[in-house]
Structures are given as structure tokens and as C-alpha cells.
CSV table of C-alpha atoms in Angstrom, one decimal:
chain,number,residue,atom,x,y,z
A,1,UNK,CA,0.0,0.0,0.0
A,2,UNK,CA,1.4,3.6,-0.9
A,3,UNK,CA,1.7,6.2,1.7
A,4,UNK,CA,-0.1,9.2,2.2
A,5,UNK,CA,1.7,12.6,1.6
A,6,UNK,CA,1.2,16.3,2.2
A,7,UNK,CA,3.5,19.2,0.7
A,8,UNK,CA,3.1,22.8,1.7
A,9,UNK,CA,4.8,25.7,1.3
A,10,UNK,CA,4.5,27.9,4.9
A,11,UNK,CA,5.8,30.8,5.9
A,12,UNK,CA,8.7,30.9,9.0
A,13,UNK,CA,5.7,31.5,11.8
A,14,UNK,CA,3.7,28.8,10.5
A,15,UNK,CA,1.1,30.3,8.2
A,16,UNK,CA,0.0,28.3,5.3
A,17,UNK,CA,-2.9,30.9,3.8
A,18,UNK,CA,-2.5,34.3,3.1
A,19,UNK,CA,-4.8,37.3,4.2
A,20,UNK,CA,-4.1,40.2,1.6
A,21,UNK,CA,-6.4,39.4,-1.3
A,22,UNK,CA,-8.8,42.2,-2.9
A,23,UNK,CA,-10.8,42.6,-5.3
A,24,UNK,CA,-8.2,44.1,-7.6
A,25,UNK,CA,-5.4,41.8,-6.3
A,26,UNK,CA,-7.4,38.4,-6.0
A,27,UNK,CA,-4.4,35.8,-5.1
A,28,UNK,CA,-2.1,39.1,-3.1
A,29,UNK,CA,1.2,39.5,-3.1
A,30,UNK,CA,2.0,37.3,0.4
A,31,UNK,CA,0.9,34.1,-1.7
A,32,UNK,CA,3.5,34.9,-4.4
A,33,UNK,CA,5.7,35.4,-1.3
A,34,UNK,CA,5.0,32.3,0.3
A,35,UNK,CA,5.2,30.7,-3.1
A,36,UNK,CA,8.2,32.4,-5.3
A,37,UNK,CA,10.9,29.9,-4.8
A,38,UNK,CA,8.3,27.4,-5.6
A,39,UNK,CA,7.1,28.6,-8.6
A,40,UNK,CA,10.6,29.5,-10.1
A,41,UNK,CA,11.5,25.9,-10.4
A,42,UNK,CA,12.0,24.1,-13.5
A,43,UNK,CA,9.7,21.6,-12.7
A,44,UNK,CA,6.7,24.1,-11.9
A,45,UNK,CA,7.3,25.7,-14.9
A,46,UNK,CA,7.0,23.2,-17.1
A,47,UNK,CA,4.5,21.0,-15.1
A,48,UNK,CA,2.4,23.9,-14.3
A,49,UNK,CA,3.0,26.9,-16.3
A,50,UNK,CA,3.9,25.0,-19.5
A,51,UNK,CA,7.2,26.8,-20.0
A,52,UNK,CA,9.9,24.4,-20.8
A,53,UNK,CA,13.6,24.7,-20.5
A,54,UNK,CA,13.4,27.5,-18.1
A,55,UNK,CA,13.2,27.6,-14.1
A,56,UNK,CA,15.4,27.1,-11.7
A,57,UNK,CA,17.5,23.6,-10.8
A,58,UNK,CA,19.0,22.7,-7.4
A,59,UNK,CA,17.2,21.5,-4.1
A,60,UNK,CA,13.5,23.5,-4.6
A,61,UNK,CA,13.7,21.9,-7.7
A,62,UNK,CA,14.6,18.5,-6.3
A,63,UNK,CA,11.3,18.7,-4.2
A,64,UNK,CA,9.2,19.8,-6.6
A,65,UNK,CA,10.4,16.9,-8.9
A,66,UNK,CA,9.5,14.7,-6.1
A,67,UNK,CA,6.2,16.6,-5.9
A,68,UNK,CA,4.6,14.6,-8.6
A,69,UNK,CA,6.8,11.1,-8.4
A,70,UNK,CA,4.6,8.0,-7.6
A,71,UNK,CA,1.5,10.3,-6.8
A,72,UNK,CA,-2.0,7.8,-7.7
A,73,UNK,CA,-4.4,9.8,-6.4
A,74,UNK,CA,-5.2,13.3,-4.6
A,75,UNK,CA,-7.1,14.7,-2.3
A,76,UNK,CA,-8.2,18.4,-2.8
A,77,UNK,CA,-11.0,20.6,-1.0
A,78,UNK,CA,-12.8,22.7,-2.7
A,79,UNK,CA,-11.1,25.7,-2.7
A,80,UNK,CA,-7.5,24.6,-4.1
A,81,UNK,CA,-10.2,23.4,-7.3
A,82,UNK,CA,-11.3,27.0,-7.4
A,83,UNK,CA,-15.4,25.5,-7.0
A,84,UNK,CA,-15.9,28.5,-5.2
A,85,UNK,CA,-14.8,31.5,-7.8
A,86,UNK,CA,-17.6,30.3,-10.1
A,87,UNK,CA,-20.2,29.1,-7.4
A,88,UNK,CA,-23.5,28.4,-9.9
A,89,UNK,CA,-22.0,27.4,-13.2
A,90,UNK,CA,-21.9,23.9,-14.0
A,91,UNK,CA,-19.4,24.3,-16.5
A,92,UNK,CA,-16.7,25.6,-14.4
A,93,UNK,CA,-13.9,23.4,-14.6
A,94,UNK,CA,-11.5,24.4,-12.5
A,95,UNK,CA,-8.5,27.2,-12.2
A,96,UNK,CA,-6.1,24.4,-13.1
A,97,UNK,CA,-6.9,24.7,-17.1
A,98,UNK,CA,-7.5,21.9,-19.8
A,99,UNK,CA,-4.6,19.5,-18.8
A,100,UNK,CA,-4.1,19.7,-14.7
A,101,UNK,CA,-0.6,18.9,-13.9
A,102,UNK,CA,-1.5,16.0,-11.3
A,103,UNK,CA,-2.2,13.3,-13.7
A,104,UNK,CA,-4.5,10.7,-11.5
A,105,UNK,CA,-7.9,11.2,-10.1
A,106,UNK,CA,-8.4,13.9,-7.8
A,107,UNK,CA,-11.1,13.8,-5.3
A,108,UNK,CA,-12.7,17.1,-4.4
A,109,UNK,CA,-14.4,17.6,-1.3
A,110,UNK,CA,-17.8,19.6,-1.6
A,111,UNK,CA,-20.5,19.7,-0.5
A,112,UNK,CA,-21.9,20.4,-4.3
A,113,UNK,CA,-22.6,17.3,-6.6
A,114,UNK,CA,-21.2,17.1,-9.5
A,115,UNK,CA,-20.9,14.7,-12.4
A,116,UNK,CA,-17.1,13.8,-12.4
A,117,UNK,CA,-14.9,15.6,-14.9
A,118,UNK,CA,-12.1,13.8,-16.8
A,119,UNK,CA,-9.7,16.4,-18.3
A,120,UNK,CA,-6.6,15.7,-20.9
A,121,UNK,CA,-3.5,14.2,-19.0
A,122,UNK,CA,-5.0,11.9,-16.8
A,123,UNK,CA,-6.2,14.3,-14.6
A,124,UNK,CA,-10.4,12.7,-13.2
A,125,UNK,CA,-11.6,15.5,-10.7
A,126,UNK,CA,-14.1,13.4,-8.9
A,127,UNK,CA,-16.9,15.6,-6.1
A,128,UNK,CA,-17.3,14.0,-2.7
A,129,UNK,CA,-19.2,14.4,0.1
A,130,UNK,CA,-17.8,11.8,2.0
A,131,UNK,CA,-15.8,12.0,5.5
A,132,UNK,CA,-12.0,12.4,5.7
A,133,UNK,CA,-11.8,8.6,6.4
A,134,UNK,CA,-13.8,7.5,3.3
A,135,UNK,CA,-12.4,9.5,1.3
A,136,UNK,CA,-8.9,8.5,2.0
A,137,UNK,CA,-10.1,5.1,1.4
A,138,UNK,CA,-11.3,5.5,-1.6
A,139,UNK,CA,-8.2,7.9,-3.2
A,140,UNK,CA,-5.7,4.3,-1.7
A,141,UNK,CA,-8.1,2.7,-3.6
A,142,UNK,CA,-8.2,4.5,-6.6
A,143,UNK,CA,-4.3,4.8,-6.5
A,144,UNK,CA,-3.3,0.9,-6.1
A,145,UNK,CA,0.5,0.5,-5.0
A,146,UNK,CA,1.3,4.6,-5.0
A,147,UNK,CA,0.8,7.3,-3.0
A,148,UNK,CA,-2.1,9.4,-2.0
A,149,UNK,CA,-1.3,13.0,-1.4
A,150,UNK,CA,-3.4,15.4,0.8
A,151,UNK,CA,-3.2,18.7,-1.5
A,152,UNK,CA,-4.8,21.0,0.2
A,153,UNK,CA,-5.8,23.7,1.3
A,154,UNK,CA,-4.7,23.7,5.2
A,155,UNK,CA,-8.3,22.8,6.1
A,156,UNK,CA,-8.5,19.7,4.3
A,157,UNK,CA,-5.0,18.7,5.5
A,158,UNK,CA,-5.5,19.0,9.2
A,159,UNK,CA,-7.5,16.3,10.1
A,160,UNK,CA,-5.8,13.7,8.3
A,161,UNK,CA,-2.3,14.7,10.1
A,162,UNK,CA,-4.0,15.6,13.2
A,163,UNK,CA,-5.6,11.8,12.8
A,164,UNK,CA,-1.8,10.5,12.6
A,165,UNK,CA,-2.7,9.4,8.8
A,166,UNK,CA,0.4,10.8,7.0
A,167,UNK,CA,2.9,9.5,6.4
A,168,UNK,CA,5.3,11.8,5.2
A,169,UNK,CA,4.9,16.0,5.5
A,170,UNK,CA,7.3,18.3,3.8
A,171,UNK,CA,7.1,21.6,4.0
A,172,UNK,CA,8.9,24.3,1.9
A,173,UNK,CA,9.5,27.0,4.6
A,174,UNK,CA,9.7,30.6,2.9
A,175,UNK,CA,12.0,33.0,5.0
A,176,UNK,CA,9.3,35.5,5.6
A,177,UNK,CA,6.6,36.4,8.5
A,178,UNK,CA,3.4,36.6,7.7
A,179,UNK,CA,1.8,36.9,11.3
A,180,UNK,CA,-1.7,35.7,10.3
A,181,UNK,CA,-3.5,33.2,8.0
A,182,UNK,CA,-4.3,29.4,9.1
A,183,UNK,CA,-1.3,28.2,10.6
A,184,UNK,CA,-0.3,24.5,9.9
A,185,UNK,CA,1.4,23.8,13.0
A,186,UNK,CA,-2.2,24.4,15.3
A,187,UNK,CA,-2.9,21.7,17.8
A,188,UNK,CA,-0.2,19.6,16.6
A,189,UNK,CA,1.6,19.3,19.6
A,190,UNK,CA,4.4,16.6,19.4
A,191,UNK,CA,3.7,15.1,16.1
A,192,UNK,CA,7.0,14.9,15.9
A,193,UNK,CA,7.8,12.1,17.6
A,194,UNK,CA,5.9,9.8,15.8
A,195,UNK,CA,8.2,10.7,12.6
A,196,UNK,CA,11.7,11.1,11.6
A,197,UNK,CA,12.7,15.1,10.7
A,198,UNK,CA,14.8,16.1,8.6
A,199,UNK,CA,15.8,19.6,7.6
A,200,UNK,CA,18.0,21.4,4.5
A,201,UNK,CA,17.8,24.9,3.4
A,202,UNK,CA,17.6,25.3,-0.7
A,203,UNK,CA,19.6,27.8,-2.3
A,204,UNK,CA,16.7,30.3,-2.6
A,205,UNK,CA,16.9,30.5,1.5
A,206,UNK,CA,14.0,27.8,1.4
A,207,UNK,CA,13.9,25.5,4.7
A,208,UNK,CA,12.7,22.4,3.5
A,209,UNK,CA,11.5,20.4,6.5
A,210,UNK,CA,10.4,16.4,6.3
A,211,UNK,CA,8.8,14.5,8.6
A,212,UNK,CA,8.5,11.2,7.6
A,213,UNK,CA,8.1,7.5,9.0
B,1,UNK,CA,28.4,51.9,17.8
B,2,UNK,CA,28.2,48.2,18.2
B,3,UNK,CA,24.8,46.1,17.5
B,4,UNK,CA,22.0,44.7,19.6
B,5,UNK,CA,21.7,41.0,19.3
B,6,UNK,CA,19.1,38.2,20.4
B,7,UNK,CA,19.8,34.5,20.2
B,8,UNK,CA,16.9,32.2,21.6
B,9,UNK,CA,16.3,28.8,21.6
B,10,UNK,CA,12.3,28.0,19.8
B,11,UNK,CA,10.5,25.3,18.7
B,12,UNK,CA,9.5,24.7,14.7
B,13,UNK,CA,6.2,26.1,15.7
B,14,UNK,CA,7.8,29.2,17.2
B,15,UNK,CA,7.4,28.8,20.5
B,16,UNK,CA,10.0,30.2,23.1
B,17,UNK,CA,8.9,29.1,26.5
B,18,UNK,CA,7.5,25.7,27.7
B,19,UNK,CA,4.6,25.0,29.7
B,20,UNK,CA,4.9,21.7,31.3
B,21,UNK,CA,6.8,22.9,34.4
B,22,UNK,CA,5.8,21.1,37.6
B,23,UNK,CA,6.5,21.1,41.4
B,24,UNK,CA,8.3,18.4,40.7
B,25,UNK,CA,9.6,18.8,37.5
B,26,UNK,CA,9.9,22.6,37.6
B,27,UNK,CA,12.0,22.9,34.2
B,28,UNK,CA,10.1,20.5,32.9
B,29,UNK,CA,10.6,17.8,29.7
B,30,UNK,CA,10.2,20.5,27.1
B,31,UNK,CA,12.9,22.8,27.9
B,32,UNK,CA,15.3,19.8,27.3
B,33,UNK,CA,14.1,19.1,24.6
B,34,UNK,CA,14.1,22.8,23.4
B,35,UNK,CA,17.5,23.3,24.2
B,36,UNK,CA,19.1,20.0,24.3
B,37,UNK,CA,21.3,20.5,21.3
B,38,UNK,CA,22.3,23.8,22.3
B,39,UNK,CA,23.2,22.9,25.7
B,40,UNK,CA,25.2,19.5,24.1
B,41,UNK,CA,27.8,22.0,22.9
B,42,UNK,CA,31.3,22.2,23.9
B,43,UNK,CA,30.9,25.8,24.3
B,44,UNK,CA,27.8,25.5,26.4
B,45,UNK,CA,29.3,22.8,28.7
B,46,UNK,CA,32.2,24.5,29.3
B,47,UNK,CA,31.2,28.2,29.5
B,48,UNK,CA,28.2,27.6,31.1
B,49,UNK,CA,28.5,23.9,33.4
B,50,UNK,CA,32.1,24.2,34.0
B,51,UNK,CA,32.9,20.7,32.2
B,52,UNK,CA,35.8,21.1,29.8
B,53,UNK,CA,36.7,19.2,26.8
B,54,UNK,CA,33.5,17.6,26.5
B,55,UNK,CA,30.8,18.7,24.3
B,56,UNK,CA,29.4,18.3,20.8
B,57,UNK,CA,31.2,20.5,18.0
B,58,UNK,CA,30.2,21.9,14.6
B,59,UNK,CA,27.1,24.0,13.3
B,60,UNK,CA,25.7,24.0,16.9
B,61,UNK,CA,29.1,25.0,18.7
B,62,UNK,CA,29.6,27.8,16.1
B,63,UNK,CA,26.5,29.5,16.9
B,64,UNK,CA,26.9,28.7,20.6
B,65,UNK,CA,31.2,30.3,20.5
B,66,UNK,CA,29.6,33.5,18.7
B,67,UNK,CA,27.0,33.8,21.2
B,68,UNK,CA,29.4,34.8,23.7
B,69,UNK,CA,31.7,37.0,21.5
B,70,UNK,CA,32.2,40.7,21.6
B,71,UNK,CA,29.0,41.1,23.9
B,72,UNK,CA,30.0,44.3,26.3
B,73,UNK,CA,26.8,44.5,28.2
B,74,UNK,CA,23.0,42.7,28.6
B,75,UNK,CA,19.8,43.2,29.7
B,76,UNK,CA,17.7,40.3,30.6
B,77,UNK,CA,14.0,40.0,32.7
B,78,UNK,CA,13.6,39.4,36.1
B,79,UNK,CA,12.8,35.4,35.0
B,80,UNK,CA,16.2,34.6,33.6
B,81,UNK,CA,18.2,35.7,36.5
B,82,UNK,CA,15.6,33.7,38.9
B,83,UNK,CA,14.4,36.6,40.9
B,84,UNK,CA,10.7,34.6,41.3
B,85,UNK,CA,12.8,31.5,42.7
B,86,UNK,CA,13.3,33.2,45.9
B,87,UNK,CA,11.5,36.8,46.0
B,88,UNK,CA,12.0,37.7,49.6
B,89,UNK,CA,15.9,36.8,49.5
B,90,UNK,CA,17.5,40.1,49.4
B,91,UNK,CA,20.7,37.4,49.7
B,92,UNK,CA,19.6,35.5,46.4
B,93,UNK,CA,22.0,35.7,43.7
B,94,UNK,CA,20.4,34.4,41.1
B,95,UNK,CA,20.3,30.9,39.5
B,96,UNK,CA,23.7,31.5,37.1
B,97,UNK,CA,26.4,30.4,40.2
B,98,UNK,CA,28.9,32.6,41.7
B,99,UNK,CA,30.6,33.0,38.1
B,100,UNK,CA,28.4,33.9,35.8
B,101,UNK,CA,29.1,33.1,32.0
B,102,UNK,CA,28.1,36.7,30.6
B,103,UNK,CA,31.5,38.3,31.8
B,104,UNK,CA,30.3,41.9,31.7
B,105,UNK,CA,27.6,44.4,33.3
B,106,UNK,CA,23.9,42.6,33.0
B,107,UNK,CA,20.8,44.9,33.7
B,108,UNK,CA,17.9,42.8,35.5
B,109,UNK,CA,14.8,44.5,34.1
B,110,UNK,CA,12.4,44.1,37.3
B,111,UNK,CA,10.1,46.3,39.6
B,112,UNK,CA,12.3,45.2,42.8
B,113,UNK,CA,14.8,47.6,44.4
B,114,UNK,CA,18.2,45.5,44.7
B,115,UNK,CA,21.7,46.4,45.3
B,116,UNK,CA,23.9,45.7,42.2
B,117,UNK,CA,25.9,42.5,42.5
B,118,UNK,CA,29.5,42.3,41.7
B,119,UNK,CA,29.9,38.5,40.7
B,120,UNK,CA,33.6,36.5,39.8
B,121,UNK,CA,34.4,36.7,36.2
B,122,UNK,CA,33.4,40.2,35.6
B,123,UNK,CA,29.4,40.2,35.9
B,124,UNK,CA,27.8,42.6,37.6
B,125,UNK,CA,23.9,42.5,37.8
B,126,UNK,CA,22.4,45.9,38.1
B,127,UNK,CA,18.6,45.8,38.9
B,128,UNK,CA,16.8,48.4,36.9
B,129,UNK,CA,13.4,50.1,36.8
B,130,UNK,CA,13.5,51.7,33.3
B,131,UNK,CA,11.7,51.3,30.3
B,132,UNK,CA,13.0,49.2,27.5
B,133,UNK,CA,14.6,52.3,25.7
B,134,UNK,CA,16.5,53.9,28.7
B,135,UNK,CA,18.0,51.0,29.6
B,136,UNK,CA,19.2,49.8,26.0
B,137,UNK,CA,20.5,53.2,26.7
B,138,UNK,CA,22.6,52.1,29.5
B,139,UNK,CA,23.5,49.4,28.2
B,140,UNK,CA,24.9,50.6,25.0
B,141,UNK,CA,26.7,53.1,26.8
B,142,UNK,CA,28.6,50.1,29.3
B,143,UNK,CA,29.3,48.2,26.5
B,144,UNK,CA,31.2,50.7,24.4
B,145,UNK,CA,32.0,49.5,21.2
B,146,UNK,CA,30.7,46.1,21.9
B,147,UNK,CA,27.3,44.7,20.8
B,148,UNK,CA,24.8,44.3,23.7
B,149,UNK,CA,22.5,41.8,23.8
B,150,UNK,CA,18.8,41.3,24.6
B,151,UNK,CA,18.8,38.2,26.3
B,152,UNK,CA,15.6,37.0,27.5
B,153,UNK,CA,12.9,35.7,28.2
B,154,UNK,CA,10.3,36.0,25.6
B,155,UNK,CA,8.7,39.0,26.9
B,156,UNK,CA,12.0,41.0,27.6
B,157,UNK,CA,13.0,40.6,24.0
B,158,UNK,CA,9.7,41.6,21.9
B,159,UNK,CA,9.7,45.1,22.8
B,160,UNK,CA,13.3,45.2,20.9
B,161,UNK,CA,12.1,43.4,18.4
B,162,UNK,CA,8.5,45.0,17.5
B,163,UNK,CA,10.1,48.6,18.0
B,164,UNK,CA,13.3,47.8,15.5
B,165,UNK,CA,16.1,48.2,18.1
B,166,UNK,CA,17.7,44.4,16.9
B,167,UNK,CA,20.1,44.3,15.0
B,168,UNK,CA,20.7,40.2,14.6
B,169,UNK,CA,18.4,37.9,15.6
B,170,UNK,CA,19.5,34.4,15.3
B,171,UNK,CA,17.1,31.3,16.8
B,172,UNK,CA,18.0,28.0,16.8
B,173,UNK,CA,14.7,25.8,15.7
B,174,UNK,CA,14.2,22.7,17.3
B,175,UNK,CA,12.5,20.5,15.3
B,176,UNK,CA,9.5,19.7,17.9
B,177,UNK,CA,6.1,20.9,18.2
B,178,UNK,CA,5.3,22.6,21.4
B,179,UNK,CA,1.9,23.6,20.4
B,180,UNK,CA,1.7,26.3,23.5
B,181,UNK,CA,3.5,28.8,25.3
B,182,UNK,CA,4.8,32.3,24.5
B,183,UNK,CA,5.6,33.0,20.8
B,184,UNK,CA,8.6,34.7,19.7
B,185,UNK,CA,6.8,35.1,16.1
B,186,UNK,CA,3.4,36.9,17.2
B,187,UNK,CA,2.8,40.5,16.0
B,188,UNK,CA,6.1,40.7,13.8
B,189,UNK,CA,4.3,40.7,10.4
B,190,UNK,CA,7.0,41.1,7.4
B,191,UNK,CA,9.7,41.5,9.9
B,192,UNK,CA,12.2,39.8,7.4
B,193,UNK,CA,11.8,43.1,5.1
B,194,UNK,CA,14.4,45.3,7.5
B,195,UNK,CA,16.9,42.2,7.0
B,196,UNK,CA,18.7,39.7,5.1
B,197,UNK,CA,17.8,36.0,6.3
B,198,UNK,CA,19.8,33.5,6.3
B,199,UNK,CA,19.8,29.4,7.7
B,200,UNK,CA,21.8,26.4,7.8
B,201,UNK,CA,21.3,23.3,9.5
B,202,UNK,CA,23.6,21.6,12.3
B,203,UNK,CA,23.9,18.0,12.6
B,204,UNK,CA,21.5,17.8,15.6
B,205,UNK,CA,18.8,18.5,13.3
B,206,UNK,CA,18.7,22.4,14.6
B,207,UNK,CA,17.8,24.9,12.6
B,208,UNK,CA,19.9,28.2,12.7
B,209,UNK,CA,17.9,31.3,11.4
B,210,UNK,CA,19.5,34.4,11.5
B,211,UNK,CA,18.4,37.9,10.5
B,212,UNK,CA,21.0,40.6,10.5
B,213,UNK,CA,21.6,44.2,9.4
């Protein structure tokens, strides 16, 4: 059976949201922050942003390699879909464009039904109103021998660490405070000591911190 | 003029005190764990427990060797020289021993009227009433051109920080999850912006974050 993973990228007092969106600056400017050394990678580029050969290599870019190795199913909530910028069309499909970069089925969880969607790539978003538990279930289910990752947001991650169901959490700490938000680290007292940490800083000044077991 | 520096001990999740102190445990588990590595040095062993030769070196002892170089005066609360331990001692001496490790004039922020006390090894305490800014004064003055450091607890060194009197701040990051206490990282929003950030990570698994001007 595969493991379950979560990757985040936090900020150095924990914060794993951002709180400076407006209407003329929807995302803000402390996601792109949080985010920067992230997005810069090769990897992102070309998995996400479709620009090949540029980006840069070294240890972010290690990660984010890692990002999508052995991956056979995700977990989303709503939000990281985007269900809720376009609340009453059917149609919507989702910020992440015609060919989503995680290549597996993706199970959303919403309280909206919707038929599932199967997008170029491999990408299936499926919409599920079932409980943490079952829906875990049925992502190990759906990905056989590999991994499950928890994607996010923060809200949908939470329960399943603070249920002890992850296996491995690596977070990509940007060296920036941004003193309010959802912070990951919330009620997690100890968690540590049911994993092994590791820790290495990337050349962009990136922590990146494992836990794993 | 030399700087004002901070070093402090927190955990991954930003905490800088603990909270499971009991009568019978009255450090309690988590400050070991907090400050295990740190104490493990050679430097801290011998500067601070009087055992030479023994004592981990590399990333941890750096940090620990700087922490005592070309500091020419300090200011710490009431808490770190043990004034609550024994508050109707006017003989207390505070919990550091008959030699001190801070070799130079240390000004005891606290509401209590004391007598300075001249100790072996060149500290002196001197029990102040002033606010944070006169006695920064005071103690930039005794320490020349030497850099004076703010050295705890907690509450003693967020005024310095909030108002931009620090000039380094390094903390060393366990990697453990307190999940409670006093939090060095509350109310310092976009701190990083006034410095340049650096880390590196010791063998312990420590995590050395340092922001300097």
C-alpha cells in the first residue's frame, strides 16, 4: 500500500494561507511570497505553467520533482479546485486549465454534486461528500500500490495529520513572516515524535523540513 | 556603535517558552528538549556547566562560541536571573552560580529595588526600573564598542524586536512541536523586510535562522 503525503509551502511563523487578497489583487502579493521559490522551479514551470527549459534547478527543484513522483491519487478541498470562484456554473472546470498537472484522479471535497470531470492528462476531478476517512479510502483505492497525497488547502489537511494518517509531510519554509493566516502547526503538539525530521535549506533561502516514518 | 543582538532557543512552531513545568519537574521535559542541542555543545558545557573538553562540536558550537563574543553589556528579565525563585531573598544571587558566563555588566529589568551584584568573572547585575529604551541606553553606553544583547525571556525581548532596536536575531529551531506557550513570532508581520535572512542546518537537526543588518 502507498503512503499518504502532504507538501506545503508555509511561511517561517507557520502560516500556510494568506490574508491580503482584494478585489483588484485576488491571489495578493504574500501568496506569491509564500510561493516564489516554488514557482521559479523548473519543474513548476513546465508542469504547471507549461514553460519548458526555463526555471530554476538545485534543491527547490529537487522537491518539486518529487512533488509529482509516484502520486496515484489526490485529495483536494474545494477551494484549491477554485469551485468556489464560479459558485453556480456547471461548467466551471477548475483554475487548473484543460490539462491539470497531477495526472491521476483527484477527489474534491464539496458539498456540491457534480458529475465527475475527466480532463486531458489523466487528470479525473471526482466531487465528494464523504468524511475524511472514506475518502482517503477511496483515493488508496483508486491509486493501487502509490501514494495518496493530501493537497490542500490547510483545512483539508489538518484532520488527516492531526488523525496521525500521514505519512510523510514536507514543507517548503519561505524565510518570511506573515503573522496571520491558518497556521499549519495548530494543535499539533508533538507530532514529531511519531516521525523522523529532517531539515536542509535550498539555495533560494527555502527551509525544507520532512517529517516522515 | 556596536549592535544589539538576540539569540533564543524556539521550537519549529515558534514557541520560546514551555509550559509543562511542575513542582516536581519545575524545568520541565520540554525545555530539554528545546535546548538540548544547544546545551550539548562544547561551548555551552564549558562556558556555562564548568565541564571542559567535553561537548558536541560543529554547526551548533559555532553558533553557541559567537554567542558569547564581543558582547559588552546585557539586559535580561527578572525570569532569567531567577528573581521569582526566591522573592524575599535580598541574599539571592540568582540561579547562574557565583561565576556567571556573561563576563560583563547585565541589567535585570524588574520592579524590585536591589543592590547591584558584583559577581567573579566580571558580571555585575544591576537591577533596573527603566523602560526598554533607557535601559538599551545604559547598556549601550557600558558596552562601548561592543554589541549588547537582549537576552531573554520572551517578553523581555519583543519590545526590541517589534520597535526595530535588533540588529541580529538568530534562533536555533528545534525541530519539535510545542503547540503552547509564548511565541517569539506573534505581531512581527514582514519583519524579514528590515533584513537579510539567512539558515543552515547543524547536525543535531537544529535549525539556525539568523536575520542581520
Amino acid at each position: 500500500m502507498g503512503r499518504v503525503r502532504v507538501d506545503l509551502n508555509i511561511s517561517l511563523d507557520g502560516y500556510a494561507t494568506t490574508t491580503d487578497q482584494t478585489p483588484d489583487d485576488p491571489i495578493g502579493q504574500d501568496w506569491h511570497r509564500l510561493t516564489a521559490a516554488y514557482v521559479a522551479t523548473r519543474t513548476m514551470q513546465e508542469r504547471v505553467l507549461g514553460q519548458t527549459s526555463k526555471g530554476t534547478t538545485g534543491i527547490d527543484d529537487d522537491y518539486a520533482a518529487a512533488y509529482f513522483e509516484g502520486i496515484g491519487a489526490e485529495i483536494m478541498g474545494a477551494g484549491m479546485f477554485g469551485l468556489h470562484l464560479h459558485p453556480d456554473d456547471p461548467d466551471w472546470q477548475g483554475w487548473w486549465g484543460p490539462n491539470p498537472p497531477f495526472g491521476c484522479p483527484v477527489f474534491v471535497l464539496t458539498h456540491e454534486q457534480r458529475p465527475s470531470l475527466e480532463m486531458e492528462g489523466g487528470t479525473t476531478f471526482h466531487f465528494v461528500q464523504t468524511s475524511a476517512d472514506e475518502t482517503l479510502a477511496r483515493a488508496r483505492e483508486a491509486a493501487g500500490d502509490l501514494d495518496v497525497r493530501i493537497g490542500g488547502g490547510i483545512r483539508t489537511v489538518r484532520p488527516y495529520l492531526a488523525a496521525g494518517l500521514v505519512d510523510r509531510l514536507h514543507v517548503g519554509i519561505a524565510p518570511i513572516l506573515l503573522g496571520r493566516g491558518e497556521n499549519l502547526w495548530t494543535d499539533l503538539r508533538e507530532l514529531e515524535r511519531d516521525y523522523e525530521v529532517t531539515s536542509e535549506v535550498a539555495e533560494s533561502g527555502t527551509v525544507h523540513v520532512t517529517f516522515s516514518r
